[in-house]
């Protein structure tokens, strides 16, 4: 949820701090938004993988 809020606040593309010259608040906001979004995507993938693995046991009953 925090990643979505930061994505709406950040007007630059994700990881723009690598290729563009951002300074000040834009730089800090882009760094934080990009990293939090990356962490949330990775967490979603692992959560979905655990759900799929657990779903196989539910279908056996």
PDB file of C-alpha atoms in Angstrom:
ATOM      1  CA  UNK A   1       0.000   0.000   0.000  1.00  0.00           C
ATOM      2  CA  UNK A   2       2.859   2.349   0.814  1.00  0.00           C
ATOM      3  CA  UNK A   3       4.435   1.601  -2.566  1.00  0.00           C
ATOM      4  CA  UNK A   4       1.247   2.583  -4.396  1.00  0.00           C
ATOM      5  CA  UNK A   5       1.002   5.866  -2.497  1.00  0.00           C
ATOM      6  CA  UNK A   6       4.651   6.661  -3.242  1.00  0.00           C
ATOM      7  CA  UNK A   7       4.109   5.798  -6.911  1.00  0.00           C
ATOM      8  CA  UNK A   8       1.322   8.379  -7.118  1.00  0.00           C
ATOM      9  CA  UNK A   9       3.492  11.019  -5.451  1.00  0.00           C
ATOM     10  CA  UNK A  10       6.526  10.367  -7.641  1.00  0.00           C
ATOM     11  CA  UNK A  11       6.182  12.019 -11.066  1.00  0.00           C
ATOM     12  CA  UNK A  12       9.305  10.369 -12.484  1.00  0.00           C
ATOM     13  CA  UNK A  13       9.560   6.850 -13.881  1.00  0.00           C
ATOM     14  CA  UNK A  14      10.831   4.050 -11.689  1.00  0.00           C
ATOM     15  CA  UNK A  15      14.591   4.032 -11.120  1.00  0.00           C
ATOM     16  CA  UNK A  16      14.941   7.373 -12.916  1.00  0.00           C
ATOM     17  CA  UNK A  17      17.633   8.350 -10.423  1.00  0.00           C
ATOM     18  CA  UNK A  18      20.021   5.995 -12.243  1.00  0.00           C
ATOM     19  CA  UNK A  19      19.751   7.467 -15.728  1.00  0.00           C
ATOM     20  CA  UNK A  20      18.479  11.016 -15.195  1.00  0.00           C
ATOM     21  CA  UNK A  21      19.850  13.962 -13.261  1.00  0.00           C
ATOM     22  CA  UNK A  22      17.454  14.248 -10.360  1.00  0.00           C
ATOM     23  CA  UNK A  23      18.319  16.492  -7.468  1.00  0.00           C
ATOM     24  CA  UNK A  24      16.896  17.167  -4.037  1.00  0.00           C
ATOM     25  CA  UNK A  25      13.472  15.938  -3.075  1.00  0.00           C
ATOM     26  CA  UNK A  26      12.817  14.376  -6.504  1.00  0.00           C
ATOM     27  CA  UNK A  27      15.893  12.200  -6.126  1.00  0.00           C
ATOM     28  CA  UNK A  28      15.027  11.046  -2.616  1.00  0.00           C
ATOM     29  CA  UNK A  29      11.371  10.378  -3.470  1.00  0.00           C
ATOM     30  CA  UNK A  30      12.311   8.418  -6.592  1.00  0.00           C
ATOM     31  CA  UNK A  31      14.853   6.297  -4.711  1.00  0.00           C
ATOM     32  CA  UNK A  32      12.412   5.458  -1.922  1.00  0.00           C
ATOM     33  CA  UNK A  33       9.466   4.806  -4.264  1.00  0.00           C
ATOM     34  CA  UNK A  34      11.523   2.601  -6.579  1.00  0.00           C
ATOM     35  CA  UNK A  35      13.028   0.480  -3.815  1.00  0.00           C
ATOM     36  CA  UNK A  36       9.752   0.033  -1.938  1.00  0.00           C
ATOM     37  CA  UNK A  37       7.990  -0.913  -5.183  1.00  0.00           C
ATOM     38  CA  UNK A  38      10.703  -3.462  -5.976  1.00  0.00           C
ATOM     39  CA  UNK A  39      10.419  -4.996  -2.499  1.00  0.00           C
ATOM     40  CA  UNK A  40       6.626  -5.170  -2.734  1.00  0.00           C
ATOM     41  CA  UNK A  41       6.762  -6.892  -6.132  1.00  0.00           C
ATOM     42  CA  UNK A  42       9.235  -9.481  -4.831  1.00  0.00           C
ATOM     43  CA  UNK A  43       7.102 -10.063  -1.726  1.00  0.00           C
ATOM     44  CA  UNK A  44       3.999 -10.491  -3.896  1.00  0.00           C
ATOM     45  CA  UNK A  45       5.752 -13.096  -6.041  1.00  0.00           C
ATOM     46  CA  UNK A  46       6.863 -15.108  -3.001  1.00  0.00           C
ATOM     47  CA  UNK A  47       3.416 -14.820  -1.431  1.00  0.00           C
ATOM     48  CA  UNK A  48       1.768 -16.064  -4.609  1.00  0.00           C
ATOM     49  CA  UNK A  49       4.218 -18.945  -4.849  1.00  0.00           C
ATOM     50  CA  UNK A  50       3.394 -20.055  -1.293  1.00  0.00           C
ATOM     51  CA  UNK A  51      -0.320 -19.753  -2.064  1.00  0.00           C
ATOM     52  CA  UNK A  52      -0.006 -21.927  -5.172  1.00  0.00           C
ATOM     53  CA  UNK A  53       2.035 -24.550  -3.307  1.00  0.00           C
ATOM     54  CA  UNK A  54      -0.543 -24.631  -0.501  1.00  0.00           C
ATOM     55  CA  UNK A  55      -3.425 -24.790  -2.963  1.00  0.00           C
ATOM     56  CA  UNK A  56      -2.335 -28.189  -4.225  1.00  0.00           C
ATOM     57  CA  UNK A  57      -3.051 -29.665  -0.806  1.00  0.00           C
ATOM     58  CA  UNK A  58      -6.504 -28.088  -0.755  1.00  0.00           C
ATOM     59  CA  UNK A  59      -7.420 -29.695  -4.072  1.00  0.00           C
ATOM     60  CA  UNK A  60      -6.510 -33.197  -2.818  1.00  0.00           C
ATOM     61  CA  UNK A  61      -9.278 -33.189  -0.191  1.00  0.00           C
TER      62      UNK A  61
END
